[in-house]
PDB file of C-alpha atoms in Angstrom:
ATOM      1  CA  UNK Z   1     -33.377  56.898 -21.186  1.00  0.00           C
ATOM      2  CA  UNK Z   2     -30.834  54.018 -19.808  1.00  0.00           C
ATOM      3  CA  UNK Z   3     -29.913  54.656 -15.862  1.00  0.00           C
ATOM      4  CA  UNK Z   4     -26.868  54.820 -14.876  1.00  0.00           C
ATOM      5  CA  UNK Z   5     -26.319  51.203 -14.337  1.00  0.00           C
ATOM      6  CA  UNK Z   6     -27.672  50.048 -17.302  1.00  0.00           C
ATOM      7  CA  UNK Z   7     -25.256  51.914 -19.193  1.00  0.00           C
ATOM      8  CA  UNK Z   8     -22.530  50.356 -17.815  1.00  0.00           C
ATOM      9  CA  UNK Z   9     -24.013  47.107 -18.767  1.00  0.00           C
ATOM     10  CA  UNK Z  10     -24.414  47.848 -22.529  1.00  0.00           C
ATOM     11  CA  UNK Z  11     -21.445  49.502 -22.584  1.00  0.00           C
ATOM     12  CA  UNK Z  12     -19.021  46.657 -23.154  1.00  0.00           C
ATOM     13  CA  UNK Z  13     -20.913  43.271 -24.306  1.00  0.00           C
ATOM     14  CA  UNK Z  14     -18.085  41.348 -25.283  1.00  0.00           C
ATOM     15  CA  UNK Z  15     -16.417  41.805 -21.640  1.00  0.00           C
ATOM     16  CA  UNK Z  16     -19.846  41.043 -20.117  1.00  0.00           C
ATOM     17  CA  UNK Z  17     -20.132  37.751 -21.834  1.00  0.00           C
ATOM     18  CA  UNK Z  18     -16.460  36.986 -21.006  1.00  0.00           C
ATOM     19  CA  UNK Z  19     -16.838  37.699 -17.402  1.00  0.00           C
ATOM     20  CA  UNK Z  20     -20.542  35.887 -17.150  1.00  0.00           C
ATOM     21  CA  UNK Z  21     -20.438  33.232 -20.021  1.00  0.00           C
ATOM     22  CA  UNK Z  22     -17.381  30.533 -19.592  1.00  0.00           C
ATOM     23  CA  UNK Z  23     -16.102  26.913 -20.514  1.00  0.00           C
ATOM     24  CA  UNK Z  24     -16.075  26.903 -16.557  1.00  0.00           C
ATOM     25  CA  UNK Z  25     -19.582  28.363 -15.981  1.00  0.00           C
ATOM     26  CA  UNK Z  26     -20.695  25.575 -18.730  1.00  0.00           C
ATOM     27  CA  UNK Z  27     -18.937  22.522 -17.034  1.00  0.00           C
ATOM     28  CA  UNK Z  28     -20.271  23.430 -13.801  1.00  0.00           C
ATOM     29  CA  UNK Z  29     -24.007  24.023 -15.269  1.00  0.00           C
ATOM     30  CA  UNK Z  30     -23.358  20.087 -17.881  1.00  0.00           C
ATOM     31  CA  UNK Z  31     -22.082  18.515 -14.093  1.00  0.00           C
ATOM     32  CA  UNK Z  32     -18.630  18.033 -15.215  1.00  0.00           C
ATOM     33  CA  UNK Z  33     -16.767  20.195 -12.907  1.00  0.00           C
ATOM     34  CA  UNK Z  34     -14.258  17.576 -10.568  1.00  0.00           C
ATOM     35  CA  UNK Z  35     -14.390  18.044  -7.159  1.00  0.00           C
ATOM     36  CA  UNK Z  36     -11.194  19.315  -7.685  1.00  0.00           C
ATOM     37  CA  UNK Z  37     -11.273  21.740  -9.740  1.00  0.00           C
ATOM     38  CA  UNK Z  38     -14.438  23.209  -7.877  1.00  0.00           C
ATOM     39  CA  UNK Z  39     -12.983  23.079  -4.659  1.00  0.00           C
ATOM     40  CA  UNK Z  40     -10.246  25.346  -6.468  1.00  0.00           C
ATOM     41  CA  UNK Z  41     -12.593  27.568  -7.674  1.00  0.00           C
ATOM     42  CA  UNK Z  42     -14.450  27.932  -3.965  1.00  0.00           C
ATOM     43  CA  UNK Z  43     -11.105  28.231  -2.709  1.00  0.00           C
ATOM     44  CA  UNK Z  44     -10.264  31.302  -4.183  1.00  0.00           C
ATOM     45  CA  UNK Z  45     -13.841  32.732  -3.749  1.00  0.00           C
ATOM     46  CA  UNK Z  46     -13.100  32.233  -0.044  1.00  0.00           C
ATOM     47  CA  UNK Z  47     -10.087  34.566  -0.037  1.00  0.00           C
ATOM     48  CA  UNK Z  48     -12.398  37.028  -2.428  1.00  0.00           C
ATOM     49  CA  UNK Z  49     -14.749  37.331   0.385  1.00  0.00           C
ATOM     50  CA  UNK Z  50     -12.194  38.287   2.506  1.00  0.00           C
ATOM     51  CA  UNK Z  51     -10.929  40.686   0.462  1.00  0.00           C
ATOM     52  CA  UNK Z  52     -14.586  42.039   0.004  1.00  0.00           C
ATOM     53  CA  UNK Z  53     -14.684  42.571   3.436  1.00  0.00           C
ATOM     54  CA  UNK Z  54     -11.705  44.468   3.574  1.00  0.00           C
ATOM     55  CA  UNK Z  55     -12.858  47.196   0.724  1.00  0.00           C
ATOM     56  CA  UNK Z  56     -16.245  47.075   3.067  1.00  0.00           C
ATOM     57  CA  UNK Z  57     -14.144  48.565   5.654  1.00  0.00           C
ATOM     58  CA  UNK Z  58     -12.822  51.562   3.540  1.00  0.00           C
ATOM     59  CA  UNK Z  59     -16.031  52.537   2.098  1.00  0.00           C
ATOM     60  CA  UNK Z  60     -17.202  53.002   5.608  1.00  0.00           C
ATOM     61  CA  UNK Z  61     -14.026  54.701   6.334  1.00  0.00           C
ATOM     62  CA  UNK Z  62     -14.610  57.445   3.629  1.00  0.00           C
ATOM     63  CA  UNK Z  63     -18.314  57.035   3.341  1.00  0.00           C
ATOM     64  CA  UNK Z  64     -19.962  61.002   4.357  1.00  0.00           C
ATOM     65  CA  UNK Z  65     -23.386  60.457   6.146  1.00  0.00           C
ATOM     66  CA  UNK Z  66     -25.064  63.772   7.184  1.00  0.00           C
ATOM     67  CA  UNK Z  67     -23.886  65.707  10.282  1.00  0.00           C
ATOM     68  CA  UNK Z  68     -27.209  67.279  10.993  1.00  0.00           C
ATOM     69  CA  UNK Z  69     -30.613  65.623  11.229  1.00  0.00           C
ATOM     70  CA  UNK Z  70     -33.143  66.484   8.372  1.00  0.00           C
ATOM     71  CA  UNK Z  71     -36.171  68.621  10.027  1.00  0.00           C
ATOM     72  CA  UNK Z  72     -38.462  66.138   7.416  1.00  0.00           C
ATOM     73  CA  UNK Z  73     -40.699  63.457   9.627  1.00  0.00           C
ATOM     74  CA  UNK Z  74     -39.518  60.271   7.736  1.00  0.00           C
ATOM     75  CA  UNK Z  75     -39.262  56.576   9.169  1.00  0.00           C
ATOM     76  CA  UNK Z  76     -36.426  53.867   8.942  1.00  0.00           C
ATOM     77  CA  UNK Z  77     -37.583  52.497   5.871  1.00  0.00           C
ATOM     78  CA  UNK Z  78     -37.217  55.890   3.683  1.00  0.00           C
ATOM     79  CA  UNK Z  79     -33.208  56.059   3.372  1.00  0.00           C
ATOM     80  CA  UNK Z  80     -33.481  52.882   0.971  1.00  0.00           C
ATOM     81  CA  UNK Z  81     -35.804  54.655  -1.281  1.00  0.00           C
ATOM     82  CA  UNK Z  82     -34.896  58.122  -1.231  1.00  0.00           C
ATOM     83  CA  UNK Z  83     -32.075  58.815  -3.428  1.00  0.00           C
ATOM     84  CA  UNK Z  84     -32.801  62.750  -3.649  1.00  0.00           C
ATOM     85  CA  UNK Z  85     -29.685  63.791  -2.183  1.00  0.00           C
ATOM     86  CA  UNK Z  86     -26.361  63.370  -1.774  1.00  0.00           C
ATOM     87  CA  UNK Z  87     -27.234  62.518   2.196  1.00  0.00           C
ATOM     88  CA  UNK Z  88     -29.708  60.101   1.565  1.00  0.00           C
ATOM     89  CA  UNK Z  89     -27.718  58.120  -0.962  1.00  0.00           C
ATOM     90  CA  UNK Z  90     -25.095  57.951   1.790  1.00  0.00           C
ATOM     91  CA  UNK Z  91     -27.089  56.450   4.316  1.00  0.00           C
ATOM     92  CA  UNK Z  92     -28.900  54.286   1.839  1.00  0.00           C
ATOM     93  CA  UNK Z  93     -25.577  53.068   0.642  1.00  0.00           C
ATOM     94  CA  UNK Z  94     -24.502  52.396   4.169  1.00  0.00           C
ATOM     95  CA  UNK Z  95     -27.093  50.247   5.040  1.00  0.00           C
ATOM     96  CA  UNK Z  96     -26.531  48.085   1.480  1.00  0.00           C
ATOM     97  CA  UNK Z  97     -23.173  47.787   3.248  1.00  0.00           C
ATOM     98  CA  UNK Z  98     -23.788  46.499   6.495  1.00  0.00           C
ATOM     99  CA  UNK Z  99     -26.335  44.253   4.768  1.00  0.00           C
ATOM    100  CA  UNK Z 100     -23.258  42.858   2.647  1.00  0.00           C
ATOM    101  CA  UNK Z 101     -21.378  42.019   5.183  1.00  0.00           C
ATOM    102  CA  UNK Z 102     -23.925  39.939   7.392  1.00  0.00           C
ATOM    103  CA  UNK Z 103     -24.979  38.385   4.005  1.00  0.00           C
ATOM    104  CA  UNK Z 104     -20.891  37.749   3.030  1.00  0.00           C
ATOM    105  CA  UNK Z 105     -20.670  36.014   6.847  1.00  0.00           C
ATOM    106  CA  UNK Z 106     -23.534  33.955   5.926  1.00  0.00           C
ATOM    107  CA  UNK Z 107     -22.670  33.057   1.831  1.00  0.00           C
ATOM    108  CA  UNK Z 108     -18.961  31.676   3.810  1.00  0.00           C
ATOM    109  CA  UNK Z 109     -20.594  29.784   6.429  1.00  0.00           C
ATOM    110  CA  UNK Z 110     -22.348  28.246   3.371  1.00  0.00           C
ATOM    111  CA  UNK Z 111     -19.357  27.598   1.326  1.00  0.00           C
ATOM    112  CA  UNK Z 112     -18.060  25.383   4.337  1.00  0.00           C
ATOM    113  CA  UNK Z 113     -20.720  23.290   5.418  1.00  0.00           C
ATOM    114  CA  UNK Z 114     -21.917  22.971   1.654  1.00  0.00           C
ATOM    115  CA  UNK Z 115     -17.826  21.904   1.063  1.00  0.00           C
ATOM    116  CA  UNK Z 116     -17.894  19.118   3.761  1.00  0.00           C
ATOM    117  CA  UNK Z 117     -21.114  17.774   2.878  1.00  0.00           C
ATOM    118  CA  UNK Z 118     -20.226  17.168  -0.424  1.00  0.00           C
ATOM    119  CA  UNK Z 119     -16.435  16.811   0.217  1.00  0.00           C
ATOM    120  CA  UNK Z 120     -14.887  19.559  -1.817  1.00  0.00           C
ATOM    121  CA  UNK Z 121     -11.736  20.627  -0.433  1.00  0.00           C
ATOM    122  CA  UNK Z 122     -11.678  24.320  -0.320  1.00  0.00           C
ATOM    123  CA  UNK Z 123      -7.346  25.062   1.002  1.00  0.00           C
ATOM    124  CA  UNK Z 124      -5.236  26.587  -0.804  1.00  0.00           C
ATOM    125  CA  UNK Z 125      -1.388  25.804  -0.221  1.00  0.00           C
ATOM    126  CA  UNK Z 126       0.113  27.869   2.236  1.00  0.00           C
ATOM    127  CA  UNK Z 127       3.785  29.437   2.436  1.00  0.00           C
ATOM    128  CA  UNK Z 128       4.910  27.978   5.660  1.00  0.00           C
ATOM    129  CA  UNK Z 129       7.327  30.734   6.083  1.00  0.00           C
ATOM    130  CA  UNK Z 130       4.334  33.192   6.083  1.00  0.00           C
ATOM    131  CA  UNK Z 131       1.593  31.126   6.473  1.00  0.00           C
ATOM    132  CA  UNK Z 132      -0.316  32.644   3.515  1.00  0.00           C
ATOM    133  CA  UNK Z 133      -1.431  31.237   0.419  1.00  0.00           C
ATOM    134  CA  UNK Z 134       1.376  32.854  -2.104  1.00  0.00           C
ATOM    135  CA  UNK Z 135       0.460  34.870  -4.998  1.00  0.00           C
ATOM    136  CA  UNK Z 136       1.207  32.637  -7.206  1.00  0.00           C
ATOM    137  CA  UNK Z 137      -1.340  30.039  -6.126  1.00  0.00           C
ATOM    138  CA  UNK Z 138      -4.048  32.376  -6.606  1.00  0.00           C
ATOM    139  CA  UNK Z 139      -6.386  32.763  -9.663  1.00  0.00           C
ATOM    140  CA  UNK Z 140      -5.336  35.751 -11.593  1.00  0.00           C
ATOM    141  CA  UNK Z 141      -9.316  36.857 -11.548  1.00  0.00           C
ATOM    142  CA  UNK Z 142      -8.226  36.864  -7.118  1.00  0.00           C
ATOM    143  CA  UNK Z 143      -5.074  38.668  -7.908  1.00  0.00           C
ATOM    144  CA  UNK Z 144      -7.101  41.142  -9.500  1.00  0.00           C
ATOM    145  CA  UNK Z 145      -9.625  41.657  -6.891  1.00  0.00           C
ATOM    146  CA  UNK Z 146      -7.369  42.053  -3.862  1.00  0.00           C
ATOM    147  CA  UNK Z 147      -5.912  44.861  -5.852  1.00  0.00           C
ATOM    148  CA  UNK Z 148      -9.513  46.470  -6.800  1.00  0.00           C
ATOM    149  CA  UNK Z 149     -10.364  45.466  -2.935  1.00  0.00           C
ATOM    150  CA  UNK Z 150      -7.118  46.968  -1.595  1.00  0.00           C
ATOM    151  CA  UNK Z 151      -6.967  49.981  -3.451  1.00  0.00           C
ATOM    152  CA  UNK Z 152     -10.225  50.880  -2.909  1.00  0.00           C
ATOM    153  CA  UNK Z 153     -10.436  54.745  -1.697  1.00  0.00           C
ATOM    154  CA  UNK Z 154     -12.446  58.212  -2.160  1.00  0.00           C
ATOM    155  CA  UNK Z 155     -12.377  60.051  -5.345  1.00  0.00           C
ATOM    156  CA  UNK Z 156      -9.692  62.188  -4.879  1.00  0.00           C
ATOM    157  CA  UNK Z 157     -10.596  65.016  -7.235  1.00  0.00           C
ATOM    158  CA  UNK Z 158     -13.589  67.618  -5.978  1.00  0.00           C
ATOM    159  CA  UNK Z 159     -16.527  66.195  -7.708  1.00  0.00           C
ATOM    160  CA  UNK Z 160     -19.956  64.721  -6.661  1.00  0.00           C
ATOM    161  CA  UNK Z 161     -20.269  61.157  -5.288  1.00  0.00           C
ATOM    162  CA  UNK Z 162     -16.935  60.520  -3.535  1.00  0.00           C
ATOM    163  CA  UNK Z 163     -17.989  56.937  -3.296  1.00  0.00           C
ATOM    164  CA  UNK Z 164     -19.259  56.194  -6.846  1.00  0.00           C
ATOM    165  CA  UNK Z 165     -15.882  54.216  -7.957  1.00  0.00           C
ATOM    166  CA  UNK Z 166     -16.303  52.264  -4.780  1.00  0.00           C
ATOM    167  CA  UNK Z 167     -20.593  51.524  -5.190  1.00  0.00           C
ATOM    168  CA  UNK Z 168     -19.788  50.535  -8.917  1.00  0.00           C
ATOM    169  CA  UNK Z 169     -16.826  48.402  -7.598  1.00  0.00           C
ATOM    170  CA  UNK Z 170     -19.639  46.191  -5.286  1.00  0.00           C
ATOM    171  CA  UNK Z 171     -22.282  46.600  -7.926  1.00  0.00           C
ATOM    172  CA  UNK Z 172     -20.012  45.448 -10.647  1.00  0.00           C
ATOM    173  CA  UNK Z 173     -19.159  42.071  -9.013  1.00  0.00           C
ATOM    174  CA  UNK Z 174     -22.221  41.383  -7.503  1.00  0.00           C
ATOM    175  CA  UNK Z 175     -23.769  41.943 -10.820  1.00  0.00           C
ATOM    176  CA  UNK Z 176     -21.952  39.696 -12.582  1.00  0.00           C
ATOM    177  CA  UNK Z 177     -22.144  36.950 -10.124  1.00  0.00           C
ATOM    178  CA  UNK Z 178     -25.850  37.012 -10.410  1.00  0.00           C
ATOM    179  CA  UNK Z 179     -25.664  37.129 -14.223  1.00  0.00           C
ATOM    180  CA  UNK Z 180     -22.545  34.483 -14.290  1.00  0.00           C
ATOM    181  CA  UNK Z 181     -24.904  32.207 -12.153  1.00  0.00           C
ATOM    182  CA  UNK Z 182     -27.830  32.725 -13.701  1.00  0.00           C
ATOM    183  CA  UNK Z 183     -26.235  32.102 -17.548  1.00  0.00           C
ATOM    184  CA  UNK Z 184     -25.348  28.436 -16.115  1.00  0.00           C
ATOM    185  CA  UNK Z 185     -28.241  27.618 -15.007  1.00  0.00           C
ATOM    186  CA  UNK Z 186     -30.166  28.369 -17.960  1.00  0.00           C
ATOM    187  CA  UNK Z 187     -27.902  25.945 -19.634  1.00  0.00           C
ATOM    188  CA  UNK Z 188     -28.241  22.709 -17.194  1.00  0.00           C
ATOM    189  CA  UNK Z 189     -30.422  19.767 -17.987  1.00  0.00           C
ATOM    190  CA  UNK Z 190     -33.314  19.958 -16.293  1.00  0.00           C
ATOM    191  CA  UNK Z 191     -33.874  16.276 -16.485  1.00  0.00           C
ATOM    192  CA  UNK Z 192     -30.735  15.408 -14.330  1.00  0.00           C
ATOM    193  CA  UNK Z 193     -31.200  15.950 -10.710  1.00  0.00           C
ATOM    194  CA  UNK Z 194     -27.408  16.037 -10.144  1.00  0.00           C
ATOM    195  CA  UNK Z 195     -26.950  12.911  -8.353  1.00  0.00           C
ATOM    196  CA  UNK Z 196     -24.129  11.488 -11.534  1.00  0.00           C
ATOM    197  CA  UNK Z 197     -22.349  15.035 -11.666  1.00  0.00           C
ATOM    198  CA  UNK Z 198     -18.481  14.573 -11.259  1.00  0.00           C
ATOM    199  CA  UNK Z 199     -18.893  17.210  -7.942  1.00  0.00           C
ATOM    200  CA  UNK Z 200     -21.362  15.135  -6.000  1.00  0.00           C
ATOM    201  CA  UNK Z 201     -23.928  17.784  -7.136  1.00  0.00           C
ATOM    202  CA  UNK Z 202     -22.715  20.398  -4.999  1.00  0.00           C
ATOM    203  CA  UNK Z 203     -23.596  22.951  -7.725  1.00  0.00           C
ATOM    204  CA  UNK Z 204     -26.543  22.121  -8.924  1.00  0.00           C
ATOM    205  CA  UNK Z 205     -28.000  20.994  -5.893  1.00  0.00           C
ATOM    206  CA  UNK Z 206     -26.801  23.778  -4.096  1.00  0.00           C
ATOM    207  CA  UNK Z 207     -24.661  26.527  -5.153  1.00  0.00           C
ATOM    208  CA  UNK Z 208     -26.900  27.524  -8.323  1.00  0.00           C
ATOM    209  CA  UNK Z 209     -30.230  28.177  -6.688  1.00  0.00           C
ATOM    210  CA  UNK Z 210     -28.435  30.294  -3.830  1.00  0.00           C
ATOM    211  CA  UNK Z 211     -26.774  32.366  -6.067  1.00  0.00           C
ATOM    212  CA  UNK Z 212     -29.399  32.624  -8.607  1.00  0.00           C
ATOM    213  CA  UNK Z 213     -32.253  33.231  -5.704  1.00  0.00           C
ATOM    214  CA  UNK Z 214     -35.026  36.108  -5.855  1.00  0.00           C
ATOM    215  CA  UNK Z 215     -33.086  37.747  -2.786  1.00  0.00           C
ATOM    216  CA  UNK Z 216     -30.039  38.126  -4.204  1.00  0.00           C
ATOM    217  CA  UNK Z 217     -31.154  39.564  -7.340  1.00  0.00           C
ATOM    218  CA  UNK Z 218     -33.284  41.635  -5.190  1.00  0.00           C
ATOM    219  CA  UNK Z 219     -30.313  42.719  -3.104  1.00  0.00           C
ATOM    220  CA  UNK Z 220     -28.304  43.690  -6.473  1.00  0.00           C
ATOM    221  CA  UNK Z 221     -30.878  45.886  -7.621  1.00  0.00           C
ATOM    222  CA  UNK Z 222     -30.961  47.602  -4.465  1.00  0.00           C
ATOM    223  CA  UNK Z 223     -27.455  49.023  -4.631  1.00  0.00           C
ATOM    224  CA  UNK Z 224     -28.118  49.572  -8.502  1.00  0.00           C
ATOM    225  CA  UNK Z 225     -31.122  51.807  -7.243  1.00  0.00           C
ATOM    226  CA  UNK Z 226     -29.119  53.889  -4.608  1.00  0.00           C
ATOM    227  CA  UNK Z 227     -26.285  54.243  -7.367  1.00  0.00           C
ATOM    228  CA  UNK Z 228     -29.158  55.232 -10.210  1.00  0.00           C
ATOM    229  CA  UNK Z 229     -30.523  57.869  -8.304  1.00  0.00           C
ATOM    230  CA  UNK Z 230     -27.473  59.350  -6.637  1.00  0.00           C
ATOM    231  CA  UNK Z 231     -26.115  59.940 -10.170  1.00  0.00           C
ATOM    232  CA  UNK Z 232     -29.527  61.482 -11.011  1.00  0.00           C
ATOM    233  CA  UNK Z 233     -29.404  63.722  -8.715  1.00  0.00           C
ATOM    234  CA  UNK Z 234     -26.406  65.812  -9.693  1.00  0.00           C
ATOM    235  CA  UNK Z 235     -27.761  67.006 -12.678  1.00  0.00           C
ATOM    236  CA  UNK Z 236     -27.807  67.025 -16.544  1.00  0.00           C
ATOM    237  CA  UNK Z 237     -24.446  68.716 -16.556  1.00  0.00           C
ATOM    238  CA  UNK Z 238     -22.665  66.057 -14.011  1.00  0.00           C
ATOM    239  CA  UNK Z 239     -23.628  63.194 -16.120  1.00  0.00           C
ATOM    240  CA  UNK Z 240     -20.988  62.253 -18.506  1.00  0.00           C
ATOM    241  CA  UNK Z 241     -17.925  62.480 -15.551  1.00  0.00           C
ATOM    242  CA  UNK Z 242     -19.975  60.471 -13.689  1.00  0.00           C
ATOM    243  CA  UNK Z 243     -20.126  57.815 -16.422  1.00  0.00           C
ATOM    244  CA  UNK Z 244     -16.495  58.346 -17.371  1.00  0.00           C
ATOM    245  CA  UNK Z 245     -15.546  57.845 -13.580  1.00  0.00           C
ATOM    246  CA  UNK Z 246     -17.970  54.910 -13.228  1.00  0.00           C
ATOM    247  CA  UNK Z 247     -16.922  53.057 -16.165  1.00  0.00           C
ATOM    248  CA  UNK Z 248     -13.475  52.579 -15.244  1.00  0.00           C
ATOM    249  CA  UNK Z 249     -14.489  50.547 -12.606  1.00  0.00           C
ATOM    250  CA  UNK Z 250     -16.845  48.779 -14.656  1.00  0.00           C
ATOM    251  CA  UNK Z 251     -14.415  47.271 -17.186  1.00  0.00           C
ATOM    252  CA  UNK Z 252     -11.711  46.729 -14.143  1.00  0.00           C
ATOM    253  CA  UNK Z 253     -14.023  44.694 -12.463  1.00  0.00           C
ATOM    254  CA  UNK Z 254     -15.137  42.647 -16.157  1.00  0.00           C
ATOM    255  CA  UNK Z 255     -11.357  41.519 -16.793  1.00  0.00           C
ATOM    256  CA  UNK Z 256     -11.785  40.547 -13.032  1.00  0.00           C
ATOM    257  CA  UNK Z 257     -14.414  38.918 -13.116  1.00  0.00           C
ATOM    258  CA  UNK Z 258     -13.422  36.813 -16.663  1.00  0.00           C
ATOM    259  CA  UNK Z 259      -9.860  36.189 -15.079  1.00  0.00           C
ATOM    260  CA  UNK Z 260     -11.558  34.406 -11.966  1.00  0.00           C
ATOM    261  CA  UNK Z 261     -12.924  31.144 -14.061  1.00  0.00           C
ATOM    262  CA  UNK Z 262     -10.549  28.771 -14.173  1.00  0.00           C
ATOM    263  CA  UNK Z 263      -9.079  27.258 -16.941  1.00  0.00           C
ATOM    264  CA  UNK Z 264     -10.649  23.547 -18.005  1.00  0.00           C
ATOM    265  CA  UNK Z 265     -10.282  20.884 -20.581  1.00  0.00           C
ATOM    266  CA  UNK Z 266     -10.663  21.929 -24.274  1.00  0.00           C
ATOM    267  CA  UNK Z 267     -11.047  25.882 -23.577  1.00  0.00           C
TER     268      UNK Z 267
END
């Protein structure tokens, strides 16, 4: 029987492959993304990361970790595994979360030295009135996000999982940035070492292998195991609002997710 998870993978394959499988995702994998139009492309992925951050902050805002200390003799490690209850899940998904964030720190400090060394500029324009970059400079796939990000907040009916639309939300994106990545690099050359491509080879030299890496995949399956076992947990009878309630998310986060690869020549 599919988990959880893997149900909201198969449950829409033509969104999957437009959210993982682009003209964009192609160029970038054949070399022939301009510096420009990656630096673009990294620009908006820096204001996603901020906005990441933000819905961070609300899921620990809203996020119910036990009151009362279990009477069981268990060690540090056993929250990550233990997906039994409701109170383990919690805890399990908060340390996912403060994971996230020291790994989101670290994937921006990479976007900006990896930017200067190969010379990718990474601004948006900025309304010098507000001194933000405007809506209207934004991807739509960015527009989309901040809204997801923004929005984010506890189930508001009286069912299980309060946090489920907000797990499936990180899941969701940090699924398909794994599976986005690791589409395009199944389709570059691997004769080329990069050192012709238009962008300097900032991709394939760099970005590909940290975003395709055995620690990041690693890291995605970890949240899809505390969301997989939560769900378990309530019972036969809980299942399908679960799914209902999770799959909502899902497909937001696919239109996302295709809306955030830019547009390039001949798609």
């Amino acid at each position: 029987m599919s988990s959880f998870t893997q149900t909201l993978i198969a449950s829409d394959p033509a969104g999957h492959q437009r959210a993982t499988q682009s003209p964009f995702l192609q160029r970038a994998a054949a070399g022939t993304l301009s510096k420009a139009l990656l630096g673009r492309w990294l620009a908006n992925d820096r204001l996603y990361i901020h906005g990441y951050i933000r819905a961070a902050g609300r899921l620990l805002s809203f996020l119910r970790l036990p009151e009362a200390v279990s009477h069981e003799d268990r060690n540090d490690n056993d929250n990550d595994n233990d997906d039994d209850d409701d109170d383990d899940a919690a805890e399990a998904l908060l340390a996912w979360v403060v994971d996230a964030l020291v790994n989101i720190q670290r994937e921006s400090r990479f976007f900006l030295s990896t930017a200067a060394q190969y010379g990718l500029d990474v601004n948006l324009p900025i309304d010098a009135t507000t001194g933000r970059v405007p809506a209207a400079a934004k991807l739509d796939g960015l527009r989309r996000f901040e809204a997801l990000f923004d929005g984010l907040q506890s189930s508001t009916d009286e069912g299980p999982l309060p946090w489920l639309e907000a797990a499936v939300l990180f899941y969701a994106t940090e699924r398909c940035y794994l599976d986005a990545w690791t589409w395009a690099a199944s389709q570059m050359d691997g004769a080329k070492d990069g050192a012709e491509d238009e962008d300097g080879g900032a991709v394939r030299r760099a970005f590909i292998d940290n975003w395709t890496s055995a620690e990041f995949a690693a890291f995605v399956e970890r949240l899809a195991a505390v969301i997989d076992g939560a769900v378990r947990a309530q019972g036969e009878d809980a299942q399908e609002a679960l799914r209902r309630r999770g799959m909502v998310m899902w497909r937001a986060v696919l239109e996302a997710e295709a809306a955030f690869w830019p547009a390039v020549d001949g798609s």
